[in-house]
Amino acid sequence: MIRANVHQPFFRKFLFVFLGCLAFGAYCLYDGLVAYPKKLTMAAAYEELPEEGRQEAWQALATEKGWPTRTPANSAEEMQHKIGTQFMMAILCGLFAIPALMMFMSGQGTWVEGDETVIRNSKGKEVPIDAITQIDKRKWADKGIAKIYYDVDGKKQKFVMDDFKYEREPMGEIMMFAEANLNEDQVIGDDLERDKKALRDLEARESSPGTETPESEVS
């Protein structure tokens, strides 16, 4: 039985997305709950001062409160808008972070395995090799996705192979099991894996130094 375990780099990127969103969301919450409210308080206090002699009064008030003596860069209204923006950004981070974490978790401990009689996955789905009727490999070369169609008890079903999510080499071997009873007309969009392997073996023999052509092949 050949087993293709989960391809961790594929799922790990979703963990990085989750951690990035979590960190940025926390930063936004800090600004919205701590940093910007302080600036809002200073801006509001500055605007409450009489316009006449405001700069001098601000210098005295800021020194008394332990605030920066520089005139606030934003008005109280602008700071309120910034606080609202920070909360919105934190919510958006959460909306991206949760699905990313779920995607990462969905791949942990999963696998696909197969032999000459059956292909199955860790979710309990099984495909009898002799029940396979067609394989769609139009996305196999570029995206590593193939759809195996098979009939069980008169019902047509589908099993998806994905060598981006699972280890590529074992998935290729499992695909050879899936194609074992099929002809070229039943495999859509790509060559049979056994033909690809035969071509690779031939190229390897031809490129190996010292390889001699068998006498039976000499005319």
Coordinates of C-alpha atoms in Angstrom, one line a residue:
M1 CA 0.0 0.0 0.0
I2 CA 1.4 3.4 -1.1
R3 CA 0.6 6.3 1.2
A4 CA 0.8 10.0 0.4
N5 CA 0.9 12.0 3.6
V6 CA -0.1 15.6 3.8
H7 CA 2.3 18.1 2.1
Q8 CA 3.0 20.4 5.0
P9 CA 4.3 23.4 3.0
F10 CA 0.9 23.7 1.3
F11 CA -1.0 23.9 4.5
R12 CA 1.7 25.8 6.4
K13 CA 1.1 28.9 4.4
F14 CA -2.4 29.1 5.8
L15 CA -0.9 29.0 9.3
F16 CA 1.4 31.9 8.3
V17 CA -1.7 33.8 7.0
F18 CA -3.4 33.1 10.4
L19 CA -0.5 34.3 12.4
G20 CA 0.0 37.4 10.3
C21 CA -3.7 38.3 10.6
L22 CA -3.6 37.6 14.3
A23 CA -0.5 39.9 14.8
F24 CA -1.9 42.7 12.7
G25 CA -5.4 42.4 14.3
A26 CA -3.8 42.7 17.7
Y27 CA -1.9 45.7 16.6
C28 CA -5.1 47.3 15.4
L29 CA -6.8 46.6 18.6
Y30 CA -4.0 48.1 20.6
D31 CA -4.3 51.3 18.5
G32 CA -8.1 51.3 18.8
L33 CA -8.2 50.6 22.6
V34 CA -5.0 52.2 23.9
A35 CA -2.9 54.4 21.7
Y36 CA -5.6 56.3 19.7
P37 CA -7.9 57.0 22.7
K38 CA -4.9 58.7 24.4
K39 CA -4.5 60.9 21.3
L40 CA -8.2 61.5 21.2
T41 CA -8.1 62.7 24.8
M42 CA -5.2 65.1 24.0
A43 CA -6.9 66.4 20.8
A44 CA -10.2 67.0 22.7
A45 CA -8.3 68.8 25.5
Y46 CA -6.5 71.0 23.0
E47 CA -9.7 72.0 21.2
E48 CA -11.4 72.9 24.5
L49 CA -8.8 75.6 25.1
P50 CA -9.7 79.2 24.2
E51 CA -8.4 80.1 20.8
E52 CA -6.6 83.2 22.2
G53 CA -3.4 82.1 23.8
R54 CA -4.1 78.4 22.9
Q55 CA -0.5 77.5 22.2
E56 CA 0.8 78.9 25.5
A57 CA -2.1 77.3 27.4
W58 CA -1.4 74.0 25.6
Q59 CA 2.2 74.0 26.6
A60 CA 1.2 74.5 30.3
L61 CA -1.5 71.8 30.2
A62 CA 0.6 69.3 28.3
T63 CA 3.5 69.8 30.8
E64 CA 1.1 69.4 33.7
K65 CA -0.4 66.1 32.3
G66 CA 2.9 64.7 31.1
W67 CA 1.8 64.9 27.4
P68 CA 3.9 65.8 24.4
T69 CA 4.0 69.6 24.1
R70 CA 3.7 69.4 20.4
T71 CA 0.3 70.5 19.0
P72 CA -1.9 67.4 18.3
A73 CA -1.6 66.4 14.6
N74 CA -5.2 65.3 14.3
S75 CA -8.5 66.7 15.5
A76 CA -10.8 64.9 17.9
E77 CA -13.1 64.0 15.1
E78 CA -10.3 62.6 13.0
M79 CA -9.1 60.5 15.9
Q80 CA -12.6 59.1 16.4
H81 CA -12.6 58.1 12.8
K82 CA -9.2 56.5 13.2
I83 CA -10.4 54.5 16.2
G84 CA -13.4 53.2 14.2
T85 CA -11.1 52.2 11.3
Q86 CA -8.8 50.2 13.6
F87 CA -11.8 48.2 14.9
M88 CA -12.9 47.5 11.4
M89 CA -9.5 46.4 10.4
A90 CA -9.3 44.1 13.4
I91 CA -12.6 42.5 12.4
L92 CA -11.4 42.0 8.8
C93 CA -8.3 40.3 10.2
G94 CA -10.5 38.0 12.1
L95 CA -12.5 37.2 9.0
F96 CA -9.4 36.2 7.2
A97 CA -7.7 34.5 10.2
I98 CA -10.4 32.0 11.1
P99 CA -10.8 30.4 7.6
A100 CA -7.0 30.3 7.3
L101 CA -6.7 28.4 10.6
M102 CA -9.5 26.1 9.7
M103 CA -7.8 25.3 6.4
F104 CA -4.5 24.6 8.1
M105 CA -6.2 22.3 10.7
S106 CA -8.2 20.5 8.0
G107 CA -5.0 19.0 6.5
Q108 CA -3.3 17.8 9.7
G109 CA -3.0 14.0 9.9
T110 CA -4.7 13.4 6.6
W111 CA -3.5 11.1 3.8
V112 CA -4.3 9.3 0.6
E113 CA -3.3 5.7 0.0
G114 CA -3.7 3.1 -2.7
D115 CA -2.7 -0.3 -4.2
E116 CA -3.7 -2.5 -7.0
T117 CA -7.2 -2.9 -5.6
V118 CA -8.4 0.3 -3.9
I119 CA -7.6 3.9 -3.4
R120 CA -8.8 5.6 -0.1
N121 CA -8.3 8.6 2.0
S122 CA -8.2 9.4 5.7
K123 CA -11.9 10.6 5.6
G124 CA -13.0 7.0 4.8
K125 CA -13.8 7.4 1.1
E126 CA -12.8 4.3 -1.0
V127 CA -12.5 3.9 -4.7
P128 CA -12.3 0.3 -6.0
I129 CA -9.7 0.2 -8.8
D130 CA -12.0 -1.9 -11.0
A131 CA -14.8 0.5 -10.6
I132 CA -12.9 3.5 -12.2
T133 CA -14.4 4.5 -15.5
Q134 CA -12.6 7.8 -16.3
I135 CA -10.0 10.2 -15.0
D136 CA -10.0 13.9 -15.8
K137 CA -6.3 15.1 -15.7
R138 CA -6.7 18.4 -17.4
K139 CA -5.4 20.2 -14.2
W140 CA -3.0 17.5 -13.2
A141 CA 0.2 18.9 -14.8
D142 CA -0.3 22.6 -13.8
K143 CA -2.3 22.4 -10.5
G144 CA -1.8 18.8 -9.4
I145 CA -5.6 18.1 -9.5
A146 CA -7.3 15.1 -11.1
K147 CA -10.8 13.8 -10.8
I148 CA -11.4 10.1 -10.7
Y149 CA -14.9 9.0 -11.7
Y150 CA -16.1 5.6 -10.7
D151 CA -19.3 3.6 -10.5
V152 CA -20.5 1.8 -7.3
D153 CA -23.9 0.1 -7.2
G154 CA -24.9 2.0 -10.3
K155 CA -24.1 5.4 -8.8
K156 CA -21.4 7.6 -10.5
Q157 CA -19.1 9.1 -7.9
K158 CA -16.0 11.3 -7.9
F159 CA -12.7 11.2 -6.0
V160 CA -10.3 14.1 -6.2
M161 CA -6.6 13.6 -6.3
D162 CA -4.4 16.6 -5.3
D163 CA -0.7 16.4 -5.3
F164 CA -0.3 20.0 -4.0
K165 CA -2.0 19.0 -0.7
Y166 CA -0.3 15.6 -0.5
E167 CA 3.2 14.3 -1.3
R168 CA 3.7 14.4 -5.0
E169 CA 5.8 11.2 -5.7
P170 CA 3.4 8.8 -3.8
M171 CA 0.4 10.5 -5.4
G172 CA 2.0 9.8 -8.8
E173 CA 2.4 6.1 -7.9
I174 CA -1.2 6.0 -6.7
M175 CA -2.4 7.5 -10.0
M176 CA -0.7 4.7 -11.8
F177 CA -2.8 2.2 -9.8
A178 CA -5.9 4.3 -10.8
E179 CA -5.0 4.1 -14.5
A180 CA -4.0 0.5 -14.5
N181 CA -7.3 -0.8 -16.2
L182 CA -7.9 2.3 -18.4
N183 CA -6.9 3.1 -21.9
E184 CA -5.9 6.5 -23.3
D185 CA -9.5 7.4 -24.3
Q186 CA -10.5 7.1 -20.6
V187 CA -7.8 9.5 -19.4
I188 CA -8.6 13.1 -20.3
G189 CA -6.1 16.0 -20.6
D190 CA -2.8 14.3 -19.9
D191 CA -0.7 11.2 -20.7
L192 CA -1.0 8.0 -18.7
E193 CA 1.5 7.9 -15.8
R194 CA 2.9 4.6 -17.0
D195 CA 3.7 6.1 -20.4
K196 CA 5.4 9.1 -18.6
K197 CA 7.5 6.7 -16.5
A198 CA 8.5 4.7 -19.5
L199 CA 9.7 7.8 -21.2
R200 CA 11.6 9.0 -18.2
D201 CA 13.3 5.6 -17.9
L202 CA 14.2 5.7 -21.6
E203 CA 15.7 9.2 -21.3
A204 CA 17.6 8.2 -18.2
R205 CA 19.1 5.2 -20.0
E206 CA 20.1 7.3 -23.0
S207 CA 21.7 10.0 -20.9
S208 CA 23.7 7.6 -18.7
P209 CA 27.3 7.4 -19.7
G210 CA 28.5 4.1 -21.0
T211 CA 25.1 2.9 -21.9
E212 CA 25.3 0.5 -24.9
T213 CA 22.5 -0.3 -27.3
P214 CA 21.4 -3.9 -26.9
E215 CA 22.5 -6.1 -29.9
S216 CA 18.8 -7.0 -30.5
E217 CA 18.2 -3.3 -31.3
V218 CA 21.1 -3.0 -33.8
S219 CA 19.9 -3.3 -37.4

